[in-house]
């Protein structure tokens, strides 16, 4: 296993459970603190579709739903295996709008959710504030989506690391500079944004995401129980609850491997968060961080066998946490067969060679 | 010497130079990193008066000017003694306004400065931006004050610590819980906001100040050369240059010994800073910190002899860095005499017993 982020650890734990002898290669292989993994700074919102979703993101809806359905049992098994909390929160999410236009958008989004068969409820401002009292009086309406989940990303990573240890997964912190140097029969590549350094031409590149962690101070109201999403100028802000505060996310910046948190990003995230929930101003500014999301051209991961020896589990973009359970199922299938089958999931969408085929077809056409 | 902040270290160094055998008692006595001292998170603007000064603050003008005049020679001697940079910056400050009302206020402030005999120049918007190109196009006018100074607070503390070491000042990191336990012939109390724990009834209390440190990123313009001050809703924001960025300050919060940096304060400081200089948005958010300014009821320090054994050097509020040189002169005088005399300074303003006298007089009057 090359990579000890949420994908690498999930696959390693599941593979070890299935009887494989597994070594995780990651520079942060002690797994006890901050890592370079994108999941370390994630918000932890687990939703297969948001009101801001692009058409490309909607293409992954089926995959996301299939993984979301697996999550409760996945988390329960992880807690049994690790004897640690998984960090899963079942309260769902509440999308809110602060203008009439935004609330109209939310109603269209509710129609779309209903069409997809998901439960949701359109709410007026008073109903929104009854559910989440910290919301601003400026909130104009919202949509509650009870089926969404959220997870404390660091609790989950901690539990995964412990589950791996208990299953005898070996950890190796030496840098892997090429896959050929590994002696394993089978290699799973899950090195996130760094994966293309190990498989030249792999269409995965880093997209920086910045988040803030705000911690409740004495005398301030408790954090929300639901994940809150709100339309703001230039995008959406989300507030994902933790037991002791909220995570505010997230920016998206196409700036290579730079992980600096800029003053402008912090200013925007804070201004947006305080617009939605003014009382968060009394929370402590606990952390500002940046991670590198491994992004593919179509926003969907590359999952499956690359060659006789290498299986890919890369390119999860912003959905690494959500897609971890189904990724493990797919990769375990791929370790045993060339073309795994998974009920209800269109595997073709995530086939590792889809971009080279597109490129080849384009060449034939011209 | 009880306290190893800017006052404690300055007095310790100067006293050791004058032949005293000195021990500094401070929990952070290794002096090589962050300390609880208010000076550790200071902006470092050295000005005896600002456009937002209250009447009480203006009363300390003479003291501030006397210390400001000492600063260049003080810094030069410190550099010779420590062989380290003192962090002094001679470029002065530029006060700017973003509205016609603010610029009118600045013109009145310029009149006041002229009346006090200080050099200053009223500037139009283009002139302001010619001096400091990062200023927003919204700047409506300003006043340049070339006689102000600024200092890199951490460089200064580092140089003071090294100067003390080279002069043989001893460091003791054990907590001092009462002055009686010290064996020295003479005790100088310079424990900032914590001083009243050692002298019951001392009218010094903590006022929290929060600052941000923004660091220049590749591809962004260099920091200003002058300290920039601007009127903003609810007060003033200041931007003090460092070689690699700027310090943005500062809030004032009367919340006891709490040093948590709140999300609301960071939001406000960033919003204000980016209003004055939008391009700072590309700088990295390097640090958000809080310090406890030791404040007295009239905003002026308590300097001089308390009794046969104890000399006070406390209560410098927001002006500890500015007043360090003159404080050392006064304390060295007080160590040798009951009532030191200092040319051009009204010692009565800072007499340690002025509040108990006021209280006694009030009792007599009633």
XYZ file of C-alpha atoms in Angstrom:
732
model
C 0.000 0.000 0.000
C 1.625 3.262 -1.108
C -0.007 6.057 0.905
C -1.377 6.209 4.437
C -4.253 8.623 3.977
C -7.882 7.675 4.426
C -7.906 5.565 1.252
C -4.611 3.827 1.965
C -5.489 2.984 5.563
C -9.008 1.839 4.724
C -7.805 -0.473 1.980
C -4.911 -1.703 4.143
C -7.210 -2.560 7.045
C -9.794 -4.275 4.812
C -7.109 -6.178 2.891
C -5.491 -7.334 6.136
C -8.901 -8.508 7.339
C -9.288 -10.424 4.070
C -6.043 -12.248 4.759
C -3.461 -10.205 2.822
C -0.117 -9.428 4.413
C 0.042 -5.631 4.123
C 2.704 -2.930 4.476
C 1.704 0.745 4.316
C 4.411 3.028 2.925
C 3.947 6.613 4.095
C 6.406 9.227 5.438
C 3.987 9.767 8.379
C 3.798 6.061 9.148
C 3.635 6.512 12.903
C 0.056 7.654 12.181
C -0.176 9.446 15.509
C -0.310 13.043 14.367
C -0.659 15.425 11.438
C 0.066 13.914 8.047
C 0.245 15.287 4.535
C -2.948 13.375 3.693
C -5.761 15.531 2.330
C -8.048 13.762 4.838
C -6.116 15.290 7.737
C -7.536 18.770 6.983
C -10.905 17.683 5.582
C -14.231 18.972 6.826
C -15.754 15.504 6.911
C -19.095 16.257 5.260
C -20.373 12.983 3.796
C -22.875 13.759 1.091
C -23.151 12.304 -2.391
C -24.483 15.546 -3.874
C -24.628 19.225 -2.919
C -26.643 22.151 -4.213
C -23.499 23.478 -5.873
C -22.721 20.236 -7.717
C -21.546 20.472 -11.287
C -22.767 18.030 -13.931
C -19.411 16.227 -13.674
C -19.890 15.810 -9.929
C -23.423 14.529 -10.439
C -22.011 11.756 -12.618
C -20.457 10.347 -9.452
C -23.726 10.417 -7.551
C -24.352 6.662 -7.747
C -20.858 5.916 -6.478
C -21.279 8.385 -3.617
C -24.679 7.007 -2.596
C -23.359 3.454 -2.669
C -20.478 4.451 -0.367
C -22.689 6.570 1.923
C -24.981 3.538 2.413
C -21.984 1.474 3.447
C -20.730 4.079 5.935
C -22.729 3.268 9.096
C -21.785 -0.425 9.012
C -18.236 0.468 7.984
C -17.924 2.817 10.982
C -19.413 0.253 13.347
C -16.973 -2.430 12.181
C -14.104 0.041 12.482
C -15.065 0.850 16.069
C -15.176 -2.854 16.915
C -11.826 -3.459 15.209
C -10.031 -0.438 16.691
C -11.890 -0.001 19.976
C -11.814 3.722 19.174
C -14.597 6.093 18.122
C -14.989 6.326 14.360
C -16.126 9.960 14.575
C -19.317 9.284 12.569
C -22.187 11.744 13.096
C -25.671 10.805 11.868
C -27.459 14.166 12.194
C -27.535 14.967 8.497
C -27.160 18.355 6.873
C -29.080 21.590 6.498
C -28.548 23.718 3.406
C -29.559 27.334 3.963
C -29.926 30.439 1.842
C -29.608 34.064 2.876
C -31.369 35.617 -0.100
C -34.601 34.931 -1.990
C -32.541 33.856 -5.000
C -30.548 31.375 -2.928
C -33.714 29.920 -1.430
C -35.195 29.491 -4.905
C -32.055 27.569 -5.851
C -32.502 25.423 -2.766
C -36.089 24.572 -3.786
C -34.833 23.429 -7.176
C -32.172 21.387 -5.390
C -34.865 19.819 -3.181
C -36.781 18.822 -6.325
C -33.614 17.248 -7.688
C -33.023 15.325 -4.438
C -36.632 14.087 -4.452
C -36.187 12.963 -8.066
C -33.096 11.031 -6.978
C -35.150 9.378 -4.260
C -33.519 11.098 -1.309
C -35.492 12.395 1.667
C -35.425 16.136 2.220
C -37.631 18.844 3.690
C -38.003 22.453 2.572
C -37.981 24.723 5.642
C -38.808 28.344 6.402
C -36.433 30.607 8.359
C -38.037 29.954 11.755
C -37.888 26.193 11.177
C -34.210 26.424 10.255
C -33.433 28.361 13.419
C -35.500 25.970 15.516
C -33.273 23.122 14.286
C -30.024 25.072 14.617
C -30.329 28.048 16.986
C -26.930 29.503 16.082
C -28.092 30.344 12.549
C -28.230 34.047 11.705
C -31.559 35.850 11.718
C -30.687 36.632 8.088
C -31.286 33.008 7.034
C -34.156 33.112 4.542
C -34.930 29.410 4.226
C -33.374 25.998 3.877
C -33.534 22.329 3.027
C -32.898 19.618 5.579
C -31.282 16.435 4.251
C -31.413 13.890 7.084
C -29.672 11.131 5.127
C -26.324 12.927 4.894
C -23.592 11.992 7.368
C -20.515 13.689 8.745
C -17.323 12.315 10.226
C -14.569 13.662 12.444
C -11.769 13.135 9.940
C -9.019 12.893 12.560
C -10.964 10.465 14.730
C -11.549 8.307 11.646
C -7.865 8.378 10.648
C -6.889 7.500 14.224
C -9.290 4.577 14.329
C -8.120 3.333 10.927
C -4.486 3.473 12.029
C -5.290 1.538 15.186
C -7.374 -1.025 13.277
C -4.416 -1.538 10.932
C -2.018 -2.007 13.845
C -4.327 -4.524 15.507
C -4.544 -6.475 12.227
C -0.749 -6.601 11.944
C -0.374 -4.118 9.080
C 3.292 -3.073 8.872
C 4.228 0.584 8.559
C 7.232 1.863 6.597
C 8.129 5.548 6.647
C 10.840 5.429 3.985
C 9.985 7.485 0.913
C 8.894 5.437 -2.122
C 10.484 6.986 -5.203
C 9.415 4.347 -7.722
C 7.030 1.411 -7.586
C 9.704 -0.944 -8.984
C 11.637 -0.755 -5.709
C 8.790 -2.407 -3.786
C 9.036 -6.151 -3.300
C 5.318 -6.905 -2.791
C 3.426 -9.219 -5.163
C 0.665 -6.662 -5.458
C 0.967 -2.882 -5.080
C -1.971 -0.574 -4.366
C -1.242 3.057 -5.186
C -3.126 5.478 -2.938
C -0.672 8.357 -2.741
C -3.236 11.079 -3.373
C -1.951 14.177 -5.105
C 1.556 12.693 -5.183
C 0.494 9.619 -7.169
C 1.465 10.946 -10.590
C 5.114 11.041 -9.486
C 4.964 7.228 -9.247
C 2.940 6.498 -12.397
C 4.040 8.988 -15.056
C 1.137 10.372 -17.046
C -1.453 9.590 -14.379
C -4.047 12.385 -14.712
C -4.120 13.351 -11.035
C -3.072 16.791 -9.818
C -3.272 18.688 -6.530
C -6.039 21.181 -5.803
C -5.429 23.096 -2.598
C -8.242 23.280 -0.079
C -8.061 25.493 3.006
C -10.134 25.010 6.149
C -10.440 26.582 9.591
C -11.101 24.826 12.859
C -13.023 26.935 15.392
C -13.235 25.694 18.971
C -16.039 26.525 21.354
C -15.033 28.935 24.151
C -16.623 29.193 27.587
C -19.807 31.222 27.426
C -20.534 30.557 23.762
C -23.378 28.393 22.383
C -22.646 24.740 21.545
C -21.790 23.772 17.961
C -24.546 22.810 15.533
C -25.581 19.192 15.367
C -26.059 19.192 11.572
C -23.598 20.099 8.858
C -24.598 23.565 7.627
C -24.063 24.600 4.022
C -24.782 28.080 2.714
C -24.463 29.875 -0.578
C -22.125 32.848 -0.250
C -20.683 35.218 -2.841
C -18.292 33.159 -4.930
C -19.356 29.715 -3.800
C -20.511 27.825 -0.732
C -19.317 27.730 2.840
C -19.840 24.645 4.976
C -19.724 24.261 8.728
C -19.173 20.690 9.888
C -19.724 20.047 13.588
C -17.154 18.536 15.903
C -17.754 17.659 19.549
C -15.824 20.784 20.574
C -16.407 23.161 17.653
C -16.819 23.386 13.899
C -14.697 22.985 10.788
C -15.218 25.747 8.223
C -14.508 24.895 4.608
C -13.348 25.152 2.055
C -11.459 26.972 -0.628
C -10.335 25.430 -3.929
C -7.143 26.698 -5.480
C -5.237 25.379 -8.442
C -1.729 26.285 -7.255
C 0.291 23.073 -7.469
C 1.825 21.612 -4.331
C 1.670 24.878 -2.352
C -0.008 24.332 1.039
C 0.254 27.854 2.412
C -2.925 29.200 3.997
C -3.418 32.713 2.660
C -4.743 35.688 4.598
C -7.344 36.225 1.880
C -8.704 32.692 2.258
C -8.932 32.951 6.038
C -10.656 36.324 5.704
C -13.215 34.913 3.271
C -13.925 31.705 5.220
C -14.341 33.619 8.481
C -16.507 36.341 6.944
C -18.732 33.686 5.357
C -18.955 31.606 8.534
C -19.804 34.631 10.683
C -22.435 35.745 8.185
C -24.171 32.387 8.555
C -23.580 32.090 12.329
C -22.520 35.361 13.977
C -22.026 33.759 17.376
C -19.109 31.731 16.001
C -17.191 35.003 16.436
C -16.768 34.063 20.102
C -15.232 30.694 19.268
C -11.456 30.351 19.423
C -9.499 30.343 16.178
C -7.890 26.953 16.736
C -6.336 26.143 13.380
C -6.053 27.166 9.751
C -4.841 24.429 7.445
C -4.493 23.402 3.842
C -4.577 20.034 2.132
C -4.010 18.841 -1.417
C -6.992 17.122 -2.964
C -6.027 14.635 -5.662
C -8.140 15.777 -8.626
C -8.782 14.078 -11.973
C -10.027 15.761 -15.158
C -13.609 14.474 -14.674
C -13.667 14.721 -10.874
C -14.053 10.962 -10.387
C -11.388 8.648 -8.972
C -9.256 6.127 -10.843
C -10.113 2.777 -9.273
C -9.007 -0.623 -10.496
C -6.198 -2.574 -12.006
C -3.480 -0.737 -13.921
C -1.401 -3.826 -14.754
C -0.626 -7.297 -13.404
C 0.993 -5.881 -10.307
C -0.471 -2.435 -9.651
C -3.993 -1.468 -8.574
C -4.958 2.229 -8.488
C -6.987 3.904 -5.725
C -6.324 7.552 -6.522
C -7.987 10.797 -7.605
C -10.806 11.047 -5.053
C -10.785 14.845 -5.145
C -12.961 16.231 -2.366
C -14.610 12.876 -1.683
C -11.908 10.696 -0.208
C -13.653 10.247 3.125
C -17.062 9.571 1.573
C -15.691 7.115 -0.976
C -13.332 5.199 1.337
C -15.693 2.261 2.048
C -16.604 1.598 -1.588
C -13.024 2.143 -2.704
C -11.918 -0.616 -0.345
C -14.567 -2.964 -1.762
C -13.527 -2.184 -5.341
C -9.803 -2.496 -4.665
C -10.224 -5.789 -2.814
C -12.154 -7.060 -5.813
C -9.467 -5.799 -8.183
C -6.742 -7.542 -6.178
C -8.438 -10.850 -7.006
C -9.829 -10.204 -10.498
C -9.127 -8.044 -13.522
C -12.643 -6.526 -13.649
C -14.461 -6.440 -10.320
C -18.237 -6.177 -10.287
C -20.130 -4.245 -7.641
C -23.894 -4.198 -7.405
C -25.449 -0.848 -8.274
C -22.219 0.831 -9.310
C -21.205 1.761 -12.838
C -17.564 0.679 -12.702
C -16.861 2.148 -16.122
C -17.051 5.663 -14.638
C -13.951 5.063 -12.550
C -11.918 2.835 -14.868
C -8.248 3.791 -14.594
C -7.580 3.851 -18.328
C -10.580 5.942 -19.361
C -8.500 9.042 -20.108
C -5.946 7.250 -22.256
C -8.833 5.676 -24.197
C -10.416 9.086 -24.684
C -7.075 10.441 -25.855
C -6.598 7.469 -28.205
C -10.131 7.852 -29.610
C -9.514 11.549 -30.174
C -6.379 10.692 -32.130
C -8.281 8.182 -34.292
C -11.006 10.725 -34.996
C -8.568 13.329 -36.294
C 14.401 41.332 38.383
C 10.990 39.685 38.431
C 9.837 39.340 34.811
C 11.720 38.713 31.573
C 9.619 40.727 29.122
C 10.910 43.776 27.308
C 10.941 45.883 30.481
C 12.574 43.218 32.643
C 15.289 42.402 30.117
C 16.019 46.042 29.322
C 16.381 46.981 32.981
C 18.400 43.809 33.679
C 20.836 44.534 30.844
C 21.242 48.203 31.779
C 21.601 47.384 35.494
C 24.247 44.751 34.749
C 26.106 47.318 32.611
C 25.936 49.718 35.572
C 27.634 47.140 37.760
C 24.710 45.420 39.493
C 24.703 41.641 39.865
C 21.362 40.695 38.306
C 19.131 37.617 38.215
C 16.033 37.585 35.989
C 13.190 35.428 37.310
C 10.871 34.330 34.517
C 9.258 30.966 33.667
C 10.562 31.408 30.092
C 14.088 32.133 31.280
C 15.776 30.326 28.411
C 14.662 33.374 26.380
C 14.976 31.487 23.118
C 11.342 31.254 22.070
C 7.773 32.347 22.725
C 7.150 33.791 26.178
C 4.072 35.004 28.000
C 5.406 38.568 27.746
C 3.061 41.025 26.083
C 6.035 42.169 23.987
C 6.206 38.738 22.327
C 2.991 39.393 20.370
C 3.358 43.176 19.996
C 3.150 45.011 16.704
C 6.189 47.118 17.511
C 4.899 50.523 16.416
C 6.920 53.138 18.323
C 4.955 56.351 18.413
C 4.282 58.661 21.335
C 0.852 59.662 20.040
C -1.683 58.386 17.525
C -4.701 59.949 15.871
C -6.917 57.809 18.087
C -5.263 58.892 21.348
C -7.486 59.611 24.306
C -6.800 62.555 26.627
C -5.366 60.085 29.145
C -2.966 58.737 26.540
C -1.935 62.263 25.586
C -0.883 62.861 29.180
C 1.914 60.358 28.565
C 3.099 62.140 25.433
C 6.163 63.713 27.064
C 7.265 60.366 28.457
C 6.780 58.694 25.085
C 8.698 61.381 23.201
C 11.554 61.206 25.697
C 11.783 57.436 25.221
C 11.406 57.627 21.426
C 14.352 60.076 21.306
C 16.457 57.582 23.251
C 15.570 54.663 20.973
C 18.093 54.995 18.114
C 21.067 55.186 20.489
C 19.524 52.498 22.705
C 19.182 50.187 19.686
C 22.704 50.926 18.500
C 24.153 50.132 21.941
C 22.068 46.967 22.110
C 23.418 45.814 18.745
C 26.968 46.421 19.902
C 26.330 44.619 23.193
C 24.494 41.631 21.711
C 26.040 41.459 18.235
C 22.496 40.848 17.023
C 20.109 43.072 15.053
C 17.888 45.187 17.291
C 15.037 45.119 14.758
C 14.702 48.922 14.706
C 13.126 50.426 11.584
C 13.482 54.161 10.965
C 10.955 54.644 8.133
C 8.255 56.297 10.232
C 4.538 55.909 9.898
C 1.755 56.868 7.531
C -1.753 57.391 8.896
C -4.409 57.039 6.200
C -8.147 57.591 5.935
C -10.623 55.888 3.640
C -13.427 58.422 3.935
C -13.669 62.217 3.794
C -14.545 62.255 7.503
C -11.477 60.217 8.391
C -9.236 62.478 6.342
C -10.678 65.529 8.102
C -9.800 63.868 11.411
C -6.288 63.279 10.105
C -5.899 66.980 9.234
C -6.870 67.912 12.784
C -4.365 65.328 14.027
C -1.675 66.881 11.804
C -2.435 70.292 13.379
C -2.045 68.714 16.810
C 1.287 67.125 15.849
C 2.537 70.456 14.484
C 1.486 72.143 17.729
C 3.502 69.524 19.630
C 6.498 70.329 17.448
C 6.573 67.090 15.500
C 7.224 66.935 11.767
C 4.380 65.650 9.607
C 3.065 66.072 6.080
C -0.541 65.996 4.884
C -0.772 63.908 1.694
C -3.334 63.290 -1.030
C -4.300 59.782 -2.155
C -1.810 59.623 -5.036
C 1.004 60.744 -2.738
C 0.078 58.066 -0.201
C 0.136 55.380 -2.870
C 3.414 56.702 -4.260
C 4.978 56.172 -0.824
C 3.329 52.786 -0.195
C 2.161 51.127 -3.427
C 0.228 48.366 -1.649
C -2.333 50.850 -0.306
C -5.861 50.420 -1.600
C -7.171 52.731 -4.310
C -9.856 53.596 -1.756
C -7.369 55.531 0.411
C -8.620 59.111 0.476
C -5.663 60.869 2.071
C -3.090 60.600 4.819
C -0.471 62.091 7.093
C 3.136 61.007 7.010
C 4.983 61.126 10.357
C 8.649 60.513 9.573
C 9.779 60.717 13.204
C 7.938 57.583 14.343
C 9.884 54.348 14.601
C 9.022 50.654 14.525
C 10.781 47.634 15.930
C 10.686 43.908 15.261
C 9.591 42.914 18.771
C 11.042 39.413 18.609
C 14.383 40.603 17.245
C 14.535 43.145 20.082
C 13.714 40.541 22.739
C 16.313 38.195 21.261
C 18.986 40.900 21.285
C 18.090 41.902 24.858
C 18.338 38.296 26.039
C 21.726 37.916 24.370
C 22.974 41.236 25.788
C 21.934 40.034 29.251
C 23.751 36.739 28.797
C 26.921 38.482 27.622
C 26.777 40.758 30.678
C 26.480 37.763 33.007
C 22.837 38.229 33.979
C 21.611 35.012 35.608
C 18.305 33.435 34.563
C 15.988 31.574 36.918
C 12.869 29.874 35.587
C 11.344 28.930 38.953
C 8.021 30.639 39.572
C 8.137 33.549 42.040
C 5.063 33.346 44.264
C 5.987 36.143 46.664
C 8.666 38.801 46.688
C 9.699 37.846 50.244
C 11.200 34.590 48.994
C 13.804 36.445 46.909
C 17.200 36.957 48.549
C 18.327 39.996 46.531
C 19.097 43.320 48.233
C 16.965 45.114 45.688
C 14.003 43.726 43.761
C 12.645 45.234 40.534
C 9.120 44.115 39.732
C 8.435 43.971 35.978
C 5.975 41.098 35.801
C 3.512 42.853 33.507
C -0.117 41.827 33.896
C 0.868 39.331 36.581
C 2.442 41.965 38.865
C -0.605 42.490 41.084
C -0.307 38.891 42.272
C 3.010 39.856 43.879
C 2.029 43.265 45.247
C -1.564 43.019 46.457
C -3.622 46.080 45.563
C -1.337 47.119 42.706
C -3.696 48.739 40.158
C -2.498 46.740 37.137
C -4.789 44.411 35.230
C -4.574 42.480 31.946
C -6.089 43.784 28.723
C -5.978 41.219 25.952
C -4.576 42.290 22.598
C -4.754 40.055 19.538
C -2.507 40.370 16.505
C -1.918 38.546 13.224
C 1.364 37.941 11.491
C 1.127 37.764 7.703
C 4.121 36.505 5.753
C 4.916 37.476 2.195
C 4.374 34.664 -0.326
C 6.139 34.237 -3.659
C 4.542 36.432 -6.309
C 3.133 39.010 -3.882
C 4.363 42.605 -3.458
C 6.900 43.356 -0.709
C 5.698 44.645 2.674
C 5.367 48.377 3.280
C 8.376 50.249 4.570
C 6.332 52.502 6.898
C 3.939 51.533 9.662
C 0.434 52.074 8.264
C -2.438 53.126 10.511
C -6.009 53.485 9.305
C -9.328 54.380 10.837
C -11.780 51.493 10.450
C -15.270 50.960 11.823
C -14.862 50.520 15.562
C -11.282 51.761 15.907
C -7.968 51.687 14.110
C -6.004 48.958 12.401
C -2.231 49.131 12.141
C 0.132 47.298 9.853
C 3.711 47.190 11.094
C 6.306 46.010 8.582
C 8.675 43.124 9.149
C 11.437 42.074 6.771
C 9.264 39.157 5.619
C 5.713 40.454 6.120
C 3.517 42.579 8.348
C 1.999 42.432 11.816
C -1.664 43.413 11.929
C -2.969 44.793 15.203
C -4.647 45.007 17.468
C -7.755 44.284 19.432
C -8.344 45.374 23.045
C -10.450 43.120 25.224
C -11.079 43.345 28.925
C -11.411 39.607 29.599
C -8.978 38.841 32.405
C -6.136 36.401 31.820
C -7.793 34.711 28.826
C -5.376 34.589 25.854
C -7.565 32.799 23.357
C -7.645 34.321 19.877
C -11.272 34.483 18.805
C -12.613 33.878 15.317
C -14.378 37.240 15.480
C -11.150 39.112 16.195
C -9.279 37.383 13.383
C -12.171 38.119 11.025
C -12.152 41.799 11.940
C -8.367 42.271 11.799
C -8.165 40.538 8.424
C -11.125 42.389 6.972
C -9.636 45.711 8.112
C -6.148 44.862 6.845
C -7.442 43.747 3.441
C -9.575 46.884 3.141
C -6.459 49.017 3.585
C -4.194 46.747 1.495
C -6.090 44.232 -0.646
C -2.931 42.568 -1.912
C -2.159 41.318 1.591
C -4.775 38.664 0.765
C -2.042 36.754 -1.026
C 0.244 36.755 2.010
C 0.376 33.616 4.163
C -1.516 33.571 7.437
C 1.521 32.817 9.579
C 0.239 33.369 13.120
C -2.604 34.659 15.225
C -1.647 35.480 18.809
C -2.791 37.215 21.950
C -0.890 38.998 24.698
C -1.880 40.552 28.003
C -1.091 44.243 28.254
C -0.543 45.389 31.823
C -2.972 48.299 32.133
C -3.315 50.909 34.875
C -6.377 53.084 35.531
C -4.815 56.163 33.863
C -2.955 54.291 31.122
C 0.481 55.324 32.415
C 3.033 53.015 34.026
C 3.977 52.780 37.689
C 7.690 53.597 37.782
C 9.801 54.134 40.881
C 10.434 53.018 44.390
C 7.672 51.222 46.282
C 9.668 50.686 49.497
C 13.264 50.250 50.680
C 13.651 47.025 48.794
C 11.232 47.054 45.862
C 11.226 49.204 42.722
C 8.253 49.032 40.352
C 8.488 48.948 36.542
C 4.958 47.867 35.679
C 1.763 48.954 33.935
C 3.116 49.980 30.529
C -0.093 49.027 28.751
C 0.376 49.136 24.984
C 3.658 51.059 25.249
C 6.113 48.625 26.787
C 8.411 48.564 23.764
C 8.350 52.341 23.304
C 8.938 53.071 26.983
C 11.637 50.452 27.627
C 14.642 52.827 27.270
C 13.270 55.545 29.558
C 11.988 52.960 32.021
C 15.496 51.582 32.365
C 16.861 55.086 33.012
C 14.198 55.767 35.658
C 14.590 52.415 37.384
C 18.383 52.691 37.479
C 17.914 56.089 39.088
C 15.422 54.695 41.583
C 17.802 51.885 42.533
C 20.222 54.529 43.780
C 17.865 57.233 45.081
C 14.369 57.599 46.494
C 13.250 60.197 43.936
C 15.096 60.056 40.624
C 15.136 63.138 38.388
C 15.073 62.898 34.611
C 15.429 65.941 32.357
C 12.252 66.816 30.470
C 10.069 64.176 32.109
C 7.310 64.840 34.638
C 8.061 62.017 37.064
C 4.921 62.733 39.073
C 2.814 61.277 36.249
C 4.256 57.805 36.796
C 4.724 57.827 40.602
C 3.844 54.369 41.941
C 1.709 55.637 44.829
C -0.402 58.120 42.863
C -3.542 55.948 43.005
C -3.380 55.305 46.747
C -2.937 59.074 47.256
C -5.928 59.766 45.033
C -7.942 57.242 47.022
C -6.766 58.761 50.316
C -7.598 62.286 49.125
C -11.047 61.115 48.029
C -11.611 59.680 51.496
C -10.549 62.964 53.130
C -12.863 64.941 50.822
C -15.928 62.903 51.766
